[in-house]
Amino acid sequence: MTMTLTIGSRSYSSWSMRPWLVARQAHIAIVVKSIPFRCEGVTRVLDQATRDALAAASPSSLVPVLEVDGVRIWDSLAICEFLAEAFPERGLWPADAHERAVARSLSAEMHSGFSSLRGYLPFCPKGQVNESADASLPEQVRLDIQRIDDIWSECRTRFGTRGRFLFGSFSIADAMFAPVAIRFSTYRIALSEAAREYVQTILDLAATRAWIDEARSECDRIVPIDNLVKDFSRHVARFRETEVAGRTVQ
């Protein structure tokens, strides 16, 4: 079985990281191809060459996409599920049926939810803000952060004696939340002790370090995201001013 995983920029594509991390942690041999992200000027709009490359690689024009013996599988969670089925001996889901159901629920929640967090705190593993501004974050972002903290803390309380990860051993659930752990580090988000320890567990993985190192070596630049990380406090202040003005008008 020949497998090729096409990913986007390691600097900005958190969805690409998820199945890549699953394969890396499970020691599954795959060929990795990257599509560089190039934008139009200083916008977040991908240029035509990048869009054409994505359309050629993936039926959805999105990455990641896994090609297996000529068959393409797109969407990060679908790829992870395929790998779990193709390599059951790697234990990518918990063995216990109830725990497996919970792990799948959490993975699906991450996959379909937390849009405020993902939109307001874009993935940027190569940088870190100078100071935390989480107290000034929009309410919905803070609610997303609290929900994730609760998930991690509960999993670590219930299964922490069995290993360092959410369900003891590394699972797809950890891969789904790994980019969020990196986000929390990038933006210096205040967390509970259990959640902080989990973030450090993810950051300490050799695979995570390799991803971040490669992100830092890339030439890809999405200027608005890079600038947001460089001057996050000002970005938050501008948002708060807009938010207050909007409430006044209403």
Short mmCIF file of C-alpha atoms in Angstrom, two decimals:
data_model
loop_
_atom_site.label_atom_id
_atom_site.label_comp_id
_atom_site.label_asym_id
_atom_site.label_seq_id
_atom_site.Cartn_x
_atom_site.Cartn_y
_atom_site.Cartn_z
CA MET A 1 0.00 0.00 0.00
CA THR A 2 1.48 3.31 -1.14
CA MET A 3 0.26 6.42 0.69
CA THR A 4 0.96 10.05 -0.10
CA LEU A 5 -0.24 12.82 2.21
CA THR A 6 -0.50 16.27 0.64
CA ILE A 7 -0.45 19.07 3.18
CA GLY A 8 -0.40 22.84 3.17
CA SER A 9 1.94 25.26 4.86
CA ARG A 10 3.21 24.05 8.22
CA SER A 11 3.12 27.69 9.31
CA TYR A 12 -0.65 28.08 8.90
CA SER A 13 -2.42 24.78 8.08
CA SER A 14 -3.49 23.26 11.38
CA TRP A 15 -5.74 20.73 9.63
CA SER A 16 -2.71 19.39 7.76
CA MET A 17 -0.90 18.77 11.03
CA ARG A 18 -3.55 16.45 12.46
CA PRO A 19 -3.26 13.38 10.18
CA TRP A 20 0.46 14.03 9.74
CA LEU A 21 0.88 13.77 13.52
CA VAL A 22 -1.19 10.58 13.64
CA ALA A 23 1.02 8.94 11.03
CA ARG A 24 4.19 10.17 12.69
CA GLN A 25 3.22 9.03 16.20
CA ALA A 26 1.98 5.66 14.95
CA HIS A 27 5.11 5.09 12.82
CA ILE A 28 3.04 4.75 9.65
CA ALA A 29 5.13 5.19 6.51
CA ILE A 30 3.74 7.89 4.23
CA VAL A 31 5.16 10.17 1.58
CA VAL A 32 4.52 13.82 2.44
CA LYS A 33 4.10 16.51 -0.21
CA SER A 34 3.59 20.17 0.65
CA ILE A 35 1.76 22.88 -1.27
CA PRO A 36 3.30 26.26 -0.39
CA PHE A 37 0.83 28.97 0.56
CA ARG A 38 1.25 32.16 -1.45
CA CYS A 39 -1.11 35.08 -0.96
CA GLU A 40 -2.21 38.06 -3.02
CA GLY A 41 -0.17 40.96 -1.68
CA VAL A 42 -0.52 41.43 2.06
CA THR A 43 -3.94 39.77 2.28
CA ARG A 44 -5.02 36.34 3.56
CA VAL A 45 -6.35 35.46 0.08
CA LEU A 46 -4.40 32.63 -1.56
CA ASP A 47 -3.08 33.50 -5.01
CA GLN A 48 -4.27 31.78 -8.19
CA ALA A 49 -1.28 29.43 -8.46
CA THR A 50 -1.88 28.16 -4.92
CA ARG A 51 -5.60 27.72 -5.55
CA ASP A 52 -4.87 25.80 -8.76
CA ALA A 53 -2.44 23.51 -6.92
CA LEU A 54 -5.01 22.82 -4.21
CA ALA A 55 -7.72 22.09 -6.78
CA ALA A 56 -5.44 19.64 -8.58
CA ALA A 57 -4.54 17.84 -5.36
CA SER A 58 -7.91 17.60 -3.63
CA PRO A 59 -11.55 17.18 -4.72
CA SER A 60 -12.52 19.82 -2.15
CA SER A 61 -9.60 22.13 -3.04
CA LEU A 62 -8.59 21.84 0.60
CA VAL A 63 -5.74 20.11 2.36
CA PRO A 64 -4.90 17.65 3.75
CA VAL A 65 -5.63 14.88 1.27
CA LEU A 66 -4.32 11.31 1.43
CA GLU A 67 -3.88 9.27 -1.75
CA VAL A 68 -3.82 5.51 -1.25
CA ASP A 69 -3.15 3.36 -4.31
CA GLY A 70 -4.83 5.94 -6.53
CA VAL A 71 -7.80 6.63 -4.23
CA ARG A 72 -7.98 10.08 -2.62
CA ILE A 73 -9.26 10.62 0.92
CA TRP A 74 -9.79 14.22 1.92
CA ASP A 75 -10.66 15.85 5.23
CA SER A 76 -8.40 15.48 8.25
CA LEU A 77 -10.71 13.37 10.40
CA ALA A 78 -11.60 11.03 7.51
CA ILE A 79 -7.87 10.47 6.92
CA CYS A 80 -7.32 9.72 10.60
CA GLU A 81 -10.22 7.25 10.61
CA PHE A 82 -8.79 5.53 7.54
CA LEU A 83 -5.40 5.15 9.21
CA ALA A 84 -7.04 3.74 12.35
CA GLU A 85 -8.87 1.13 10.25
CA ALA A 86 -5.87 0.31 8.06
CA PHE A 87 -3.54 -0.09 11.05
CA PRO A 88 -5.70 -1.37 13.95
CA GLU A 89 -2.64 -2.70 15.77
CA ARG A 90 -1.40 0.88 16.27
CA GLY A 91 -4.19 1.63 18.76
CA LEU A 92 -5.19 5.01 17.35
CA TRP A 93 -8.50 4.83 19.22
CA PRO A 94 -8.93 3.63 22.84
CA ALA A 95 -9.54 -0.11 23.12
CA ASP A 96 -12.52 0.29 25.49
CA ALA A 97 -15.76 0.86 23.57
CA HIS A 98 -17.05 3.58 25.89
CA GLU A 99 -13.76 5.44 25.92
CA ARG A 100 -13.54 5.09 22.15
CA ALA A 101 -16.98 6.67 21.80
CA VAL A 102 -15.94 9.58 24.01
CA ALA A 103 -12.70 10.03 22.06
CA ARG A 104 -14.64 10.09 18.80
CA SER A 105 -17.12 12.60 20.23
CA LEU A 106 -14.33 14.92 21.35
CA SER A 107 -12.55 14.60 18.00
CA ALA A 108 -15.76 15.43 16.16
CA GLU A 109 -16.41 18.38 18.48
CA MET A 110 -12.96 19.75 17.68
CA HIS A 111 -13.48 19.08 13.98
CA SER A 112 -16.80 20.91 13.75
CA GLY A 113 -16.62 23.43 16.59
CA PHE A 114 -14.63 26.19 18.24
CA SER A 115 -14.93 28.44 15.20
CA SER A 116 -14.46 31.60 17.27
CA LEU A 117 -11.20 30.31 18.72
CA ARG A 118 -9.92 29.14 15.34
CA GLY A 119 -10.89 32.37 13.61
CA TYR A 120 -9.66 34.79 16.23
CA LEU A 121 -6.46 32.95 17.19
CA PRO A 122 -5.09 31.68 13.86
CA PHE A 123 -2.58 28.85 13.81
CA CYS A 124 0.95 30.28 13.76
CA PRO A 125 3.41 27.87 15.44
CA LYS A 126 6.52 29.78 14.41
CA GLY A 127 5.77 32.79 16.62
CA GLN A 128 4.60 33.79 20.10
CA VAL A 129 2.92 36.94 21.39
CA ASN A 130 4.88 39.18 23.74
CA GLU A 131 2.19 39.21 26.41
CA SER A 132 -1.08 37.47 27.09
CA ALA A 133 -4.27 39.33 26.31
CA ASP A 134 -6.72 36.56 27.13
CA ALA A 135 -8.64 38.65 29.66
CA SER A 136 -9.61 40.97 26.81
CA LEU A 137 -10.58 38.27 24.35
CA PRO A 138 -14.17 38.19 23.04
CA GLU A 139 -16.58 36.24 25.20
CA GLN A 140 -17.13 33.45 22.66
CA VAL A 141 -13.39 32.89 22.35
CA ARG A 142 -13.08 32.69 26.13
CA LEU A 143 -15.96 30.20 26.22
CA ASP A 144 -14.21 28.06 23.61
CA ILE A 145 -11.01 28.16 25.66
CA GLN A 146 -12.85 27.17 28.83
CA ARG A 147 -14.61 24.29 27.10
CA ILE A 148 -11.31 22.92 25.80
CA ASP A 149 -9.69 23.34 29.23
CA ASP A 150 -12.60 21.39 30.74
CA ILE A 151 -12.21 18.60 28.16
CA TRP A 152 -8.51 18.22 28.76
CA SER A 153 -8.82 18.44 32.54
CA GLU A 154 -11.59 15.84 32.69
CA CYS A 155 -9.73 13.42 30.43
CA ARG A 156 -6.51 13.82 32.39
CA THR A 157 -8.38 13.27 35.67
CA ARG A 158 -10.12 10.13 34.42
CA PHE A 159 -7.31 8.57 32.42
CA GLY A 160 -4.16 10.36 33.58
CA THR A 161 -2.79 7.41 35.53
CA ARG A 162 -2.47 5.42 32.29
CA GLY A 163 -0.22 7.84 30.41
CA ARG A 164 0.42 11.44 29.40
CA PHE A 165 -2.30 11.82 26.80
CA LEU A 166 -6.06 12.42 26.89
CA PHE A 167 -6.89 8.71 27.05
CA GLY A 168 -3.58 7.51 28.46
CA SER A 169 -1.91 6.47 25.22
CA PHE A 170 -1.70 8.72 22.17
CA SER A 171 -4.88 8.66 20.10
CA ILE A 172 -6.54 10.53 17.26
CA ALA A 173 -8.14 12.77 19.88
CA ASP A 174 -4.68 14.07 20.81
CA ALA A 175 -3.89 14.77 17.17
CA MET A 176 -7.14 16.70 16.78
CA PHE A 177 -6.34 18.92 19.77
CA ALA A 178 -2.57 19.25 19.20
CA PRO A 179 -2.83 22.41 17.05
CA VAL A 180 -4.96 23.97 19.78
CA ALA A 181 -2.25 23.24 22.34
CA ILE A 182 0.19 25.04 20.05
CA ARG A 183 -2.25 27.95 19.71
CA PHE A 184 -2.49 28.27 23.49
CA SER A 185 1.29 28.42 23.65
CA THR A 186 1.51 30.95 20.80
CA TYR A 187 -1.00 33.29 22.46
CA ARG A 188 0.07 32.62 26.07
CA ILE A 189 -3.44 31.59 27.13
CA ALA A 190 -4.00 31.10 30.87
CA LEU A 191 -5.11 27.54 31.63
CA SER A 192 -5.71 25.21 34.55
CA GLU A 193 -2.77 23.18 35.82
CA ALA A 194 -3.97 19.99 34.13
CA ALA A 195 -4.44 21.77 30.80
CA ARG A 196 -1.03 23.46 31.06
CA GLU A 197 0.61 20.09 31.65
CA TYR A 198 -1.19 18.65 28.63
CA VAL A 199 -0.02 21.54 26.43
CA GLN A 200 3.54 20.82 27.52
CA THR A 201 3.08 17.12 26.72
CA ILE A 202 2.12 18.02 23.15
CA LEU A 203 4.93 20.57 22.80
CA ASP A 204 7.48 18.03 24.05
CA LEU A 205 6.68 15.50 21.32
CA ALA A 206 9.53 15.10 18.85
CA ALA A 207 6.96 15.24 16.06
CA THR A 208 5.59 18.57 17.29
CA ARG A 209 9.06 20.03 17.53
CA ALA A 210 9.82 18.83 14.00
CA TRP A 211 6.63 20.45 12.66
CA ILE A 212 7.43 23.77 14.35
CA ASP A 213 11.05 23.70 13.18
CA GLU A 214 9.95 23.13 9.60
CA ALA A 215 7.36 25.91 9.90
CA ARG A 216 10.09 28.31 10.95
CA SER A 217 12.21 27.32 7.95
CA GLU A 218 9.41 27.87 5.42
CA CYS A 219 9.30 30.87 3.12
CA ASP A 220 5.49 31.01 3.30
CA ARG A 221 4.15 34.27 4.67
CA ILE A 222 0.58 35.30 5.40
CA VAL A 223 1.31 38.85 6.47
CA PRO A 224 -1.92 39.63 8.39
CA ILE A 225 -1.46 36.54 10.58
CA ASP A 226 2.22 37.21 11.20
CA ASN A 227 1.43 40.83 12.09
CA LEU A 228 -1.37 39.75 14.43
CA VAL A 229 1.05 37.61 16.44
CA LYS A 230 3.69 40.34 16.49
CA ASP A 231 1.26 42.95 17.82
CA PHE A 232 -1.52 40.94 19.44
CA SER A 233 -2.35 43.39 22.23
CA ARG A 234 -3.14 46.13 19.73
CA HIS A 235 -5.22 43.71 17.69
CA VAL A 236 -7.28 42.81 20.77
CA ALA A 237 -7.72 46.48 21.70
CA ARG A 238 -9.01 47.31 18.21
CA PHE A 239 -11.44 44.42 18.35
CA ARG A 240 -12.75 45.49 21.76
CA GLU A 241 -13.32 49.04 20.48
CA THR A 242 -15.27 47.68 17.52
CA GLU A 243 -17.24 45.32 19.75
CA VAL A 244 -18.24 48.10 22.15
CA ALA A 245 -19.18 50.40 19.28
CA GLY A 246 -21.33 47.67 17.77
CA ARG A 247 -23.19 47.13 21.05
CA THR A 248 -23.79 50.87 21.34
CA VAL A 249 -25.37 50.99 17.89
CA GLN A 250 -27.61 48.05 18.72
#
